[in-house]
Short mmCIF file of C-alpha atoms and ligand atoms in Angstrom, two decimals:
data_model
loop_
_atom_site.label_atom_id
_atom_site.label_comp_id
_atom_site.label_asym_id
_atom_site.label_seq_id
_atom_site.Cartn_x
_atom_site.Cartn_y
_atom_site.Cartn_z
CA MET A 236 108.25 74.57 106.87
CA LEU A 237 106.41 71.32 107.39
CA ASP A 238 103.69 72.71 109.65
CA ALA A 239 101.58 75.81 109.75
CA ILE A 240 99.10 77.14 112.24
CA CYS A 241 95.64 77.79 110.77
CA THR A 242 93.67 80.46 112.61
CA TYR A 243 90.55 80.29 110.43
CA ASP A 244 88.69 79.24 113.58
CA LYS A 245 90.09 81.86 115.88
CA THR A 246 89.09 80.20 119.07
CA HIS A 247 90.49 76.84 117.99
CA PRO A 248 93.59 77.34 115.91
CA LYS A 249 94.75 74.14 114.28
CA ILE A 250 98.18 72.95 113.30
CA TYR A 251 98.27 71.33 109.90
CA SER A 252 101.17 69.34 108.53
CA ILE A 253 101.89 69.95 104.87
CA PHE A 254 100.99 66.31 104.16
CA GLU A 255 97.52 66.66 105.49
CA PHE A 256 96.90 70.18 104.22
CA LYS A 257 97.77 69.38 100.59
CA LEU A 258 95.19 66.64 100.55
CA LEU A 259 92.28 68.86 101.58
CA PRO A 260 89.62 69.59 98.97
CA GLU A 261 90.51 72.63 96.78
CA THR A 262 87.61 74.66 98.18
CA GLU A 263 88.76 73.97 101.75
CA ILE A 264 92.34 74.96 100.83
CA ASP A 265 91.18 78.22 99.34
CA LYS A 266 89.17 78.92 102.46
CA LEU A 267 92.01 78.19 104.93
CA ARG A 268 95.06 79.44 103.04
CA TYR A 269 94.50 83.06 104.15
CA SER A 270 94.80 82.09 107.82
CA LEU A 271 98.15 80.39 107.92
CA LEU A 272 100.91 81.36 110.37
CA CYS A 273 104.54 80.20 110.92
CA PRO A 274 104.37 77.78 113.90
CA VAL A 275 107.50 79.27 115.46
CA CYS A 276 107.35 83.01 115.02
CA LYS A 277 103.57 83.29 114.25
CA GLN A 278 104.10 85.48 111.20
CA LYS A 279 101.93 85.31 108.09
CA ALA A 280 102.51 82.16 106.09
CA TYR A 281 101.48 80.83 102.69
CA PHE A 282 100.72 77.48 101.09
CA ARG A 283 102.14 76.44 97.71
CA ARG A 284 100.70 73.52 95.78
CA ALA A 285 103.03 71.09 94.05
CA SER A 286 104.12 72.40 90.71
CA LYS A 287 104.20 70.62 87.40
CA ASP A 288 107.98 70.81 87.29
CA GLY A 289 108.23 68.60 90.38
CA LYS A 290 108.45 70.99 93.27
CA GLN A 291 106.70 69.56 96.34
CA ALA A 292 103.74 71.29 98.04
CA CYS A 293 104.99 73.36 100.97
CA PHE A 294 104.30 75.97 103.55
CA GLY A 295 106.48 79.04 103.78
CA SER A 296 106.53 82.59 104.98
CA ARG A 297 108.14 85.78 103.67
CA TYR A 298 107.69 87.42 107.09
CA HIS A 299 109.73 85.20 109.44
CA GLU A 300 111.19 86.99 112.43
CA LYS A 301 114.96 87.35 112.12
CA ASP A 302 115.75 84.65 114.71
CA CYS A 303 112.94 82.27 113.69
CA GLU A 304 114.32 78.77 113.38
CA GLU A 305 112.00 78.10 110.40
CA PHE A 306 113.91 80.76 108.49
CA ASN A 307 116.74 78.62 107.16
CA PRO A 308 120.18 80.14 106.92
CA SER A 309 120.90 80.05 103.26
CA ALA A 310 122.46 81.95 100.41
CA SER A 311 119.19 83.78 99.84
CA LYS A 312 119.05 84.73 103.51
CA SER A 313 122.48 86.33 103.54
CA GLU A 314 121.69 88.16 100.33
CA GLU A 315 118.56 89.42 101.99
CA GLU A 316 120.56 90.48 105.04
CA LYS A 317 122.87 92.48 102.79
CA GLN A 318 119.97 94.17 101.09
CA LEU A 319 118.35 94.93 104.44
CA ALA A 320 121.46 96.44 105.85
CA GLU A 321 121.90 98.58 102.79
CA VAL A 322 118.40 100.06 103.08
CA GLU A 323 118.68 100.49 106.86
CA GLN A 324 121.82 102.47 106.30
CA ILE A 325 120.12 104.84 103.90
CA ILE A 326 117.26 105.33 106.39
CA LEU A 327 119.73 106.18 109.09
CA GLU A 328 122.15 108.36 107.19
CA GLN A 329 120.28 109.99 104.36
CA ASP A 330 117.19 112.11 104.01
CA SER A 331 116.06 111.02 100.56
CA LEU A 332 116.01 108.13 98.18
CA LEU A 333 115.08 107.86 94.54
CA ILE A 334 113.26 104.73 93.33
CA ASP A 335 115.01 103.46 90.26
CA PHE A 336 112.21 101.85 88.31
CA SER A 337 114.58 101.05 85.44
CA LYS A 338 116.62 98.61 87.55
CA PRO A 339 116.76 95.48 85.45
CA VAL A 340 114.71 92.58 86.70
CA ILE A 341 116.79 89.48 87.36
CA SER A 342 114.65 86.62 86.26
CA ARG A 343 115.63 83.23 85.04
CA LYS A 344 114.55 83.88 81.52
CA LYS A 345 114.65 80.97 79.04
CA SER A 346 117.74 81.49 76.97
CA SER A 347 115.75 80.94 73.78
CA GLN A 348 113.81 84.11 74.46
CA THR A 349 115.50 87.25 73.25
CA GLU A 350 114.68 90.70 74.37
CA PRO A 351 112.71 92.50 71.61
CA ALA A 352 114.67 95.51 70.44
CA GLU A 353 111.74 97.78 71.11
CA GLU A 354 111.62 96.83 74.74
CA PHE A 355 115.38 97.41 75.00
CA GLU A 356 115.05 100.86 73.50
CA ALA A 357 112.17 101.64 75.85
CA GLN A 358 114.29 100.66 78.83
CA LYS A 359 117.21 102.72 77.62
CA GLU A 360 114.91 105.71 77.29
CA ARG A 361 113.49 105.14 80.73
CA HIS A 362 116.96 104.88 82.13
CA THR A 363 117.89 108.29 80.64
CA VAL A 364 114.79 109.80 82.12
CA GLN A 365 115.62 108.38 85.51
CA GLU A 366 119.13 109.75 85.29
CA ARG A 367 117.64 113.19 84.74
CA TYR A 368 115.36 112.72 87.78
CA LEU A 369 118.36 111.73 89.82
CA THR A 370 120.33 114.83 88.86
CA LYS A 371 117.38 117.08 89.60
CA ALA A 372 116.73 115.31 92.89
CA VAL A 373 120.31 115.70 93.96
CA GLN A 374 120.29 119.36 92.92
CA SER A 375 117.03 120.17 94.72
CA SER A 376 118.17 118.21 97.78
CA LYS A 377 121.33 120.35 97.83
CA SER A 378 119.56 123.66 97.31
CA ASN A 379 116.87 122.83 99.92
CA LYS A 380 119.38 121.92 102.56
CA ALA A 381 119.26 124.43 105.35
CA LYS A 382 122.53 126.06 106.39
CA PRO A 383 124.21 123.99 109.08
CA GLN A 384 123.45 125.25 112.59
CA SER A 385 127.00 124.97 113.75
CA ALA A 386 129.39 127.30 111.96
CA GLY A 387 132.08 124.69 112.38
CA LEU A 388 130.40 122.26 109.99
CA ASP A 389 131.82 122.07 106.54
CA GLU A 390 128.74 122.31 104.41
CA GLU A 391 130.35 120.94 101.26
CA ASN A 392 131.31 117.70 103.02
CA ASN A 393 127.96 117.21 104.67
CA LEU A 394 125.58 117.38 101.73
CA PRO A 395 123.52 114.26 101.31
CA GLU A 396 123.66 112.21 98.15
CA VAL A 397 120.41 110.90 96.84
CA SER A 398 120.58 107.13 96.82
CA LYS A 399 118.98 105.10 94.12
CA GLN A 400 117.27 101.78 94.87
CA GLY A 401 115.27 99.41 92.76
CA LEU A 402 111.99 97.87 93.84
CA ALA A 403 113.58 94.48 94.62
CA LYS A 404 115.63 95.78 97.54
CA LEU A 405 112.80 98.00 98.83
CA LEU A 406 110.46 94.99 98.84
CA THR A 407 112.96 92.76 100.65
CA SER A 408 113.40 95.44 103.24
CA LEU A 409 109.68 95.94 103.76
CA LEU A 410 108.99 92.15 103.96
CA ARG A 411 111.66 91.73 106.58
CA GLY A 412 110.11 94.37 108.74
CA SER A 413 112.64 97.17 108.32
CA SER A 414 111.90 100.67 109.57
CA LEU A 415 111.30 101.83 105.99
CA ALA A 416 107.53 101.48 106.31
CA SER A 417 107.39 103.96 109.17
CA SER A 418 110.33 106.16 108.22
CA ASP A 419 110.34 109.90 107.43
CA LEU A 420 112.73 109.36 104.59
CA TRP A 421 111.75 111.27 101.43
CA ILE A 422 111.10 108.92 98.56
CA TYR A 423 111.20 110.30 95.03
CA THR A 424 108.97 108.31 92.67
CA SER A 425 109.69 110.81 89.93
CA GLU A 426 111.37 114.17 89.40
CA LYS A 427 108.28 115.98 90.71
CA HIS A 428 106.87 113.62 93.19
CA LYS A 429 108.26 112.91 96.63
CA TRP A 430 106.62 111.31 99.60
CA ARG A 431 107.44 110.50 103.18
CA ALA A 432 108.19 106.73 103.15
CA LYS A 433 105.56 106.20 105.92
CA ASN A 434 102.92 107.79 103.67
CA LEU A 435 103.93 105.99 100.49
CA PHE A 436 104.41 102.33 101.45
CA VAL A 437 101.22 100.54 102.34
CA ASN A 438 100.95 96.88 103.24
CA ILE A 439 98.03 95.22 101.47
CA LYS A 440 96.23 94.62 104.81
CA ASP A 441 95.95 98.37 105.21
CA ALA A 442 95.00 99.22 101.60
CA GLN A 443 92.23 101.71 101.33
CA PRO A 444 91.08 103.95 98.46
CA THR A 445 92.72 107.35 98.88
CA GLU A 446 91.34 110.84 98.37
CA ASN A 447 91.60 111.88 94.71
CA ASN A 448 92.73 108.35 93.82
CA ALA A 449 96.24 109.23 94.75
CA PRO A 450 98.60 106.34 94.18
CA ARG A 451 100.51 104.47 96.84
CA MET A 452 103.23 101.83 96.83
CA TYR A 453 101.38 98.70 97.86
CA TRP A 454 103.27 95.58 99.00
CA GLY A 455 102.60 92.16 100.38
CA THR A 456 102.62 88.52 99.36
CA ILE A 457 100.57 86.52 96.87
CA SER A 458 98.40 83.77 98.23
CA HIS A 459 97.40 82.35 94.87
CA ALA A 460 96.28 83.34 91.37
CA ASP A 461 93.16 82.30 89.51
CA LYS A 462 93.61 79.56 86.95
CA THR A 463 93.82 81.96 84.05
CA LEU A 464 96.38 84.12 85.75
CA ASN A 465 94.27 87.25 85.36
CA TRP A 466 93.97 87.83 89.08
CA LEU A 467 96.57 87.75 91.83
CA ASN A 468 95.15 87.33 95.33
CA PRO A 469 97.23 88.80 98.21
CA ALA A 470 97.56 86.62 101.31
CA GLU A 471 97.14 89.53 103.78
CA ASP A 472 93.53 90.37 102.97
CA ARG A 473 91.16 88.24 100.93
CA SER A 474 88.95 91.20 100.08
CA VAL A 475 91.76 92.71 97.97
CA GLY A 476 92.60 91.59 94.41
CA LEU A 477 95.18 92.58 91.79
CA PRO A 478 93.59 92.52 88.36
CA VAL A 479 96.52 91.98 86.01
CA SER A 480 94.77 91.20 82.72
CA LYS A 481 95.83 94.53 81.15
CA TYR A 482 99.48 93.73 81.48
CA ARG A 483 99.26 89.98 81.93
CA GLU A 484 101.41 88.92 78.95
CA GLN A 485 104.29 91.20 79.95
CA LEU A 486 104.02 90.21 83.58
CA LEU A 487 104.19 86.47 82.85
CA SER A 488 107.09 86.87 80.49
CA ARG A 489 109.15 89.28 82.66
CA PHE A 490 108.84 87.19 85.78
CA ASP A 491 109.02 83.78 84.02
CA ILE A 492 105.54 82.68 85.18
CA ASP A 493 104.04 79.60 83.47
CA GLU A 494 101.39 78.42 85.87
CA PRO A 495 99.51 79.82 88.86
CA THR A 496 101.66 77.87 91.39
CA ASP A 497 104.66 79.94 90.20
CA VAL A 498 103.30 82.99 92.05
CA GLU A 499 102.15 81.37 95.34
CA GLY A 500 104.10 82.85 98.15
CA ALA A 501 105.74 85.54 95.92
CA GLY A 502 106.39 88.93 97.48
CA PHE A 503 105.15 91.86 95.42
CA ILE A 504 105.36 95.64 95.38
CA LEU A 505 103.49 97.87 92.92
CA PHE A 506 102.79 101.55 92.48
CA GLY A 507 99.11 101.95 91.88
CA LYS A 508 95.77 102.98 93.08
CA CYS A 509 93.25 101.24 95.32
CA VAL A 510 89.55 101.37 94.33
CA PHE A 511 86.43 99.76 95.66
CA SER A 512 84.39 97.31 93.60
CA LYS A 513 80.89 98.48 92.74
CA ASP A 514 79.35 96.74 95.74
CA LYS A 515 82.21 98.06 97.93
CA LYS A 516 82.87 94.53 99.16
CA ARG A 517 86.18 94.19 97.46
CA LYS A 518 89.18 96.43 96.80
CA TYR A 519 91.27 96.30 93.62
CA ILE A 520 94.77 97.56 93.19
CA TYR A 521 95.34 98.97 89.70
CA LEU A 522 98.89 99.29 88.44
CA TRP A 523 99.80 102.93 87.59
CA GLY A 524 99.39 103.39 83.85
CA ASN A 525 99.41 99.62 83.48
CA ASP A 526 103.19 100.15 83.22
CA LEU A 527 105.09 97.15 84.30
CA GLN A 528 108.09 99.15 85.46
CA TYR A 529 106.03 99.96 88.57
CA PHE A 530 105.56 96.28 89.46
CA TYR A 531 108.00 93.93 91.05
CA LEU A 532 107.42 90.31 91.99
CA SER A 533 109.86 88.19 94.05
CA LYS A 534 109.08 84.59 93.47
CA VAL A 535 109.78 81.97 96.17
ZN1 ZN B 748 108.83 81.92 111.37
#
């Protein structure tokens, strides 16, 4: 995307080319970057500075409409389409879905880094726990299923399976505007906890502290990070921040993040709680248990 519409001045939106935008003073960029839209489909856009490894500064959007001409047909697009279709099918055909937090994260890890044995063991353990959740979820789904209305239905052949999906696919689906965000699908986040999808998934622009600090699955895109990579700032609402210092090292290593530009434009989803700052002017999203299995980042 070579241009973006800036709606910072709502009555006089301005079109910036990437070449002029990247030359603006840093304070100006930080002021305007929250107000960028795709010039074609008018969806939320982001700005990425040039990175040290030679990537040019650019505009982009994770929210392009399906037929937007700025959304280049590419390998990543067709992979996204596949993931979208998969989730849509679950929404249409099934009544519940289990989130598989143990799904391995595919990141381009440097080959010199090896997985510490402890982490591996922890993942194995998690996986076993998730398997148990699944079995339970399937069983309870079966036992809760009401008898079919029509006597002609073969109950055995009409029982739903509980599908398992990792955060990556769910995030793709949400970003691309699937019906997941408004669906009545039951989502299991653990053996004991299930939620209607529409009550669980919250876009960052709608994030509000909940009664009893109940967690939600917050999702959106990252505008930029602070220089020390202790804060991630969502693009959708500048009053919301993700303090990541408590799990910063793991986060950087798991998602192969070296510098703040690496996260600009990234999609994210995390299970956590939203709380007000002391002066109530800002909202923070805290990761549940500071446990990185509940956090997924999809870099550009
Ligand atoms: Zn677009």
